[in-house]
């Protein structure tokens, strides 16, 4: 029975991973959330499907992740085949600043806060998650190739950034670019083991939980224009979580040991939208 852990599965892409993976009753799927109170859809899935289990852990809390790993081990006999590091911090304030806006406005403390908040969850949080589940992954790797998939972002890609002149959201983009190196470090550390580490971008996906503000619409249009410069054939539409996760699961199924350390998209290549 292949086992999957998905972090940050209260909503958006994480919830969709749990939904699609648990549709196959051969799988056992653990949805990890930081706040059980905000995970009603996931809790409903747990009620409806015997192969879904909901656990609580904030990815910035290593001890909580260890406790979650212990709970998974009890149900799987000490193994885990797939870890999907999906949780990520999304800034609500200052998300449309460029890298020099903070200094321009004299907001040096805000710069540090945004950098650290993004780094803590999106970069160190993934290291914590991998380390917490590593004993289970290693145990499973004796019998099968285990896969550790970390959700990155095309806007953490240097070439895309330069080509399309995407200058917004520096803290998030930097945390995702650093995440790609985290994945490369684990890939090299465990290059001789039966493990595949991949940084996977889900594409541009509409996971909004409320209506966009006028500023959101304006910035989205500017962002779309930048992306169009890099991808003239792109239709300008965000993917649904359903479509993105379906494509990502196809990529996850295909990646093998020769791919370890790669940073790829939902298309399995460097096409980010
Ligand atoms: N959507 C896109 O277009 C897009 C594009 C590129 C990359 N990505 C990446 O894809 C992944 C999923 O994106 P999404 O759009 O589904 O994000 P989302 O809708 O913002 O959901 C983020 C999830 O992460 C959880 N989370 C946040 N901080 C956490 C923490 N410290 N510990 C545990 N869980 C935490 C949230 O929990 P709460 O409900 O408690 O807040 C939520 O479940 C992220 O890694 C994101 O960076 C998304």
Coordinates of C-alpha atoms and ligand atoms in Angstrom, one line a residue:
X1 CA 0.0 0.0 0.0
X2 CA 2.0 3.1 -1.2
X3 CA 2.0 5.8 1.5
X4 CA 2.0 9.6 0.9
X5 CA 2.4 12.5 3.2
X6 CA 1.3 15.9 1.9
X7 CA 2.2 19.0 4.0
X8 CA 0.0 22.1 4.0
X9 CA -3.1 20.2 2.8
X10 CA -5.9 22.3 4.4
X11 CA -6.7 23.9 1.0
X12 CA -5.4 24.7 -2.5
X13 CA -3.0 22.4 -4.2
X14 CA -2.2 20.3 -1.0
X15 CA -5.9 19.5 -0.5
X16 CA -6.2 18.5 -4.1
X17 CA -3.2 16.2 -3.8
X18 CA -4.9 14.4 -0.9
X19 CA -8.2 14.2 -2.9
X20 CA -6.7 12.7 -6.0
X21 CA -4.2 10.4 -4.3
X22 CA -6.9 9.0 -1.9
X23 CA -9.3 8.3 -4.8
X24 CA -7.1 5.2 -5.3
X25 CA -7.9 3.0 -2.4
X26 CA -4.5 1.2 -2.7
X27 CA -2.9 4.4 -1.4
X28 CA -2.8 5.6 2.2
X29 CA -2.6 9.4 2.4
X30 CA -1.6 11.6 5.3
X31 CA -2.7 15.2 5.1
X32 CA -0.6 17.4 7.4
X33 CA -2.1 20.8 8.4
X34 CA -0.9 23.4 10.8
X35 CA -4.4 24.3 12.0
X36 CA -7.0 21.5 12.3
X37 CA -9.8 24.2 12.8
X38 CA -9.1 25.5 9.3
X39 CA -9.1 22.1 7.6
X40 CA -12.8 21.3 7.3
X41 CA -12.7 20.0 3.7
X42 CA -9.8 17.7 4.5
X43 CA -11.5 16.5 7.7
X44 CA -14.5 15.7 5.6
X45 CA -12.3 13.6 3.3
X46 CA -11.0 11.8 6.3
X47 CA -14.5 11.0 7.4
X48 CA -15.5 9.9 3.9
X49 CA -12.4 7.8 3.0
X50 CA -10.8 5.2 5.1
X51 CA -7.4 5.8 3.5
X52 CA -7.1 9.5 4.6
X53 CA -5.6 10.5 7.9
X54 CA -5.2 14.1 9.1
X55 CA -2.2 15.1 11.2
X56 CA -1.2 18.4 12.7
X57 CA 2.2 20.0 12.3
X58 CA 3.5 23.4 11.4
X59 CA 6.4 23.0 9.0
X60 CA 8.4 25.5 11.0
X61 CA 8.2 23.2 14.0
X62 CA 10.6 20.3 13.7
X63 CA 9.3 18.5 16.9
X64 CA 5.7 18.7 15.7
X65 CA 6.8 17.1 12.3
X66 CA 8.7 14.4 14.2
X67 CA 5.5 13.6 16.2
X68 CA 3.6 13.5 12.9
X69 CA 6.2 11.1 11.5
X70 CA 5.8 8.8 14.5
X71 CA 2.0 8.7 13.9
X72 CA 2.6 7.9 10.3
X73 CA 5.1 5.1 11.2
X74 CA 2.5 3.5 13.5
X75 CA 0.1 3.1 10.6
X76 CA 2.5 2.1 7.9
X77 CA 4.9 -0.1 9.9
X78 CA 7.6 2.5 9.9
X79 CA 7.8 3.3 6.1
X80 CA 6.9 6.2 3.8
X81 CA 7.2 6.1 0.0
X82 CA 6.2 9.6 -1.0
X83 CA 6.7 12.9 0.8
X84 CA 5.1 15.9 -0.9
X85 CA 6.4 19.2 0.6
X86 CA 3.6 21.5 -0.4
X87 CA 3.2 23.9 2.5
X88 CA 4.3 27.4 1.8
X89 CA 4.1 30.9 3.3
X90 CA 2.2 33.4 1.3
X91 CA 2.7 37.0 2.2
X92 CA -0.4 39.2 2.4
X93 CA 1.3 42.5 3.0
X94 CA 3.9 44.0 0.8
X95 CA 3.5 41.3 -1.8
X96 CA 3.9 43.7 -4.7
X97 CA 7.1 45.3 -3.5
X98 CA 10.2 45.1 -5.6
X99 CA 13.5 44.4 -4.0
X100 CA 14.4 48.0 -3.5
X101 CA 10.9 49.2 -2.3
X102 CA 11.7 48.4 1.4
X103 CA 14.7 50.6 1.5
X104 CA 13.0 53.3 -0.5
X105 CA 10.2 53.4 2.1
X106 CA 12.6 53.0 5.0
X107 CA 11.1 49.6 5.9
X108 CA 14.2 47.7 6.8
X109 CA 12.6 45.7 9.6
X110 CA 9.8 44.7 7.2
X111 CA 12.4 43.5 4.7
X112 CA 14.0 41.3 7.4
X113 CA 10.5 40.0 8.5
X114 CA 9.4 39.1 5.0
X115 CA 12.7 37.4 4.1
X116 CA 12.7 35.4 7.4
X117 CA 9.0 34.4 7.2
X118 CA 9.4 33.1 3.7
X119 CA 12.7 31.4 4.4
X120 CA 11.4 29.8 7.6
X121 CA 8.4 28.1 6.0
X122 CA 9.4 27.7 2.4
X123 CA 13.1 26.7 2.7
X124 CA 13.9 25.6 6.3
X125 CA 10.4 24.1 6.6
X126 CA 11.2 21.7 3.8
X127 CA 14.5 20.7 5.4
X128 CA 12.6 20.1 8.7
X129 CA 10.0 18.0 6.9
X130 CA 12.5 15.9 5.0
X131 CA 14.6 15.3 8.1
X132 CA 11.5 14.4 10.2
X133 CA 10.4 11.8 7.7
X134 CA 13.8 10.6 6.6
X135 CA 13.9 7.4 8.8
X136 CA 10.6 6.3 7.3
X137 CA 11.7 7.1 3.7
X138 CA 15.0 5.3 4.2
X139 CA 13.2 2.2 5.6
X140 CA 10.9 2.2 2.5
X141 CA 13.8 2.7 0.1
X142 CA 15.0 -0.9 0.9
X143 CA 12.0 -2.1 -1.2
X144 CA 11.0 0.7 -3.6
X145 CA 12.3 4.0 -5.0
X146 CA 11.0 6.7 -2.7
X147 CA 10.2 10.1 -4.0
X148 CA 10.5 13.4 -2.1
X149 CA 8.8 16.1 -4.1
X150 CA 9.1 19.8 -3.0
X151 CA 6.8 22.3 -4.5
X152 CA 8.9 25.1 -5.9
X153 CA 7.9 27.9 -8.3
X154 CA 8.8 29.0 -11.8
X155 CA 9.2 32.4 -10.4
X156 CA 12.2 31.0 -8.4
X157 CA 13.9 30.3 -11.7
X158 CA 16.7 32.6 -12.7
X159 CA 16.2 32.4 -16.4
X160 CA 12.5 33.1 -16.3
X161 CA 13.0 36.0 -13.9
X162 CA 15.5 37.6 -16.2
X163 CA 13.7 36.9 -19.5
X164 CA 10.3 38.1 -18.3
X165 CA 11.6 40.8 -16.0
X166 CA 9.5 39.5 -13.0
X167 CA 10.7 41.9 -10.3
X168 CA 7.9 41.5 -7.7
X169 CA 7.7 39.3 -4.6
X170 CA 11.4 39.1 -3.9
X171 CA 11.3 37.3 -0.5
X172 CA 9.0 34.5 -1.8
X173 CA 11.0 34.1 -5.0
X174 CA 14.3 34.0 -3.2
X175 CA 13.0 31.4 -0.7
X176 CA 11.9 29.2 -3.6
X177 CA 15.3 29.6 -5.4
X178 CA 17.0 28.6 -2.2
X179 CA 14.6 25.6 -1.9
X180 CA 15.9 24.4 -5.3
X181 CA 19.4 24.2 -3.8
X182 CA 18.0 22.4 -0.7
X183 CA 16.7 19.8 -3.1
X184 CA 20.0 19.6 -4.9
X185 CA 21.8 19.1 -1.5
X186 CA 19.6 16.2 -0.5
X187 CA 19.9 14.7 -4.0
X188 CA 23.7 14.7 -3.7
X189 CA 23.7 13.6 -0.1
X190 CA 21.6 10.6 -1.0
X191 CA 22.8 10.0 -4.6
X192 CA 23.7 6.4 -3.9
X193 CA 20.4 5.6 -2.2
X194 CA 17.1 4.5 -3.7
X195 CA 15.7 8.0 -3.4
X196 CA 14.6 10.7 -5.8
X197 CA 14.5 14.4 -4.7
X198 CA 12.7 16.8 -7.1
X199 CA 11.7 20.5 -6.9
X200 CA 8.4 20.7 -8.8
X201 CA 6.6 23.8 -10.0
X202 CA 2.9 23.4 -10.2
X203 CA 2.4 26.0 -12.9
X204 CA 0.2 29.1 -12.4
X205 CA -2.7 27.8 -10.4
X206 CA -5.8 29.6 -9.1
X207 CA -6.0 28.7 -5.4
X208 CA -7.5 32.1 -4.3
X209 CA -10.0 31.7 -1.5
X210 CA -11.6 35.1 -2.0
X211 CA -12.3 37.6 -4.7
X212 CA -9.2 39.6 -5.9
X213 CA -8.7 43.2 -4.9
X214 CA -8.4 45.8 -7.7
X215 CA -4.6 45.8 -7.0
X216 CA -4.5 42.0 -7.4
X217 CA -6.2 42.3 -10.8
X218 CA -3.9 45.0 -11.9
X219 CA -0.8 43.1 -10.8
X220 CA -2.0 39.8 -12.2
X221 CA -2.5 41.5 -15.6
X222 CA 1.1 42.9 -15.4
X223 CA 2.4 39.5 -14.3
X224 CA 0.5 37.8 -17.1
X225 CA 2.1 40.2 -19.6
X226 CA 5.6 39.5 -18.3
X227 CA 4.9 35.7 -18.6
X228 CA 3.5 36.2 -22.1
X229 CA 6.8 37.8 -23.1
X230 CA 8.5 34.5 -22.2
X231 CA 5.7 32.2 -23.5
X232 CA 3.9 33.9 -26.4
X233 CA 1.7 30.8 -27.0
X234 CA 0.4 30.7 -23.4
X235 CA -3.3 31.4 -23.2
X236 CA -2.9 33.6 -20.1
X237 CA -5.2 31.4 -18.0
X238 CA -4.3 30.0 -14.5
X239 CA -4.8 26.2 -14.1
X240 CA -7.3 24.8 -11.7
X241 CA -5.8 22.9 -8.7
X242 CA -7.4 19.7 -10.3
X243 CA -5.6 20.2 -13.6
X244 CA -2.3 21.1 -12.0
X245 CA -2.3 18.2 -9.6
X246 CA -3.2 15.7 -12.4
X247 CA -0.2 16.9 -14.4
X248 CA 2.1 16.9 -11.4
X249 CA 1.1 13.4 -10.5
X250 CA 2.0 12.3 -14.0
X251 CA 5.5 13.9 -13.5
X252 CA 5.9 12.3 -10.0
X253 CA 5.1 8.9 -11.5
X254 CA 7.7 9.3 -14.2
X255 CA 10.7 10.7 -12.3
X256 CA 13.3 8.2 -11.6
X257 CA 16.8 8.1 -9.9
X258 CA 18.5 9.7 -12.9
X259 CA 16.3 12.8 -12.3
X260 CA 17.2 13.4 -8.7
X261 CA 18.0 17.0 -7.9
X262 CA 16.0 18.4 -10.9
X263 CA 13.9 21.5 -10.8
X264 CA 11.1 20.9 -13.3
X265 CA 7.5 22.0 -14.0
X266 CA 4.1 20.3 -14.1
X267 CA 5.1 19.5 -17.7
X268 CA 8.2 17.6 -16.6
X269 CA 10.5 20.2 -18.2
X270 CA 11.5 23.9 -17.9
X271 CA 8.2 25.2 -19.3
X272 CA 6.8 27.1 -16.3
X273 CA 3.3 27.8 -17.6
Ligands
LIG1 N1 -0.8 28.6 -6.7 C1 0.3 28.8 -7.6 O1 0.1 29.4 -8.7 C2 1.6 28.4 -7.3 C3 2.6 28.6 -8.2 C4 3.9 28.2 -7.9 C5 4.2 27.5 -6.8 N2 3.2 27.2 -5.9 C6 3.5 26.4 -4.7 O2 2.6 25.3 -4.6 C7 2.4 25.1 -3.2 C8 0.9 25.1 -2.9 O3 0.4 26.4 -3.3 P1 -1.1 26.9 -3.1 O4 -1.4 27.9 -4.1 O5 -2.0 25.7 -2.9 O6 -0.9 27.6 -1.7 P2 -2.0 28.1 -0.6 O7 -3.4 28.1 -1.3 O8 -1.5 29.4 -0.1 O9 -2.0 27.1 0.5 C9 -0.8 27.0 1.3 C10 -1.0 25.8 2.3 O10 0.2 25.8 3.1 C11 -0.2 25.8 4.4 N3 0.8 26.4 5.3 C12 1.3 27.7 5.2 N4 2.3 27.9 6.1 C13 2.4 26.7 6.8 C14 3.2 26.2 7.8 N5 4.1 27.1 8.4 N6 3.1 25.0 8.2 C15 2.2 24.1 7.6 N7 1.4 24.5 6.6 C16 1.5 25.8 6.2 C17 -1.5 26.6 4.4 O11 -2.2 26.3 5.6 P3 -3.3 27.3 6.3 O12 -4.6 26.9 5.6 O13 -3.3 27.0 7.7 O14 -2.9 28.7 6.0 C18 -2.2 26.0 3.2 O15 -2.7 24.7 3.4 C19 3.2 26.1 -2.4 O16 4.5 25.5 -2.1 C20 3.4 27.2 -3.4 O17 4.5 28.0 -3.1 C21 1.9 27.6 -6.1

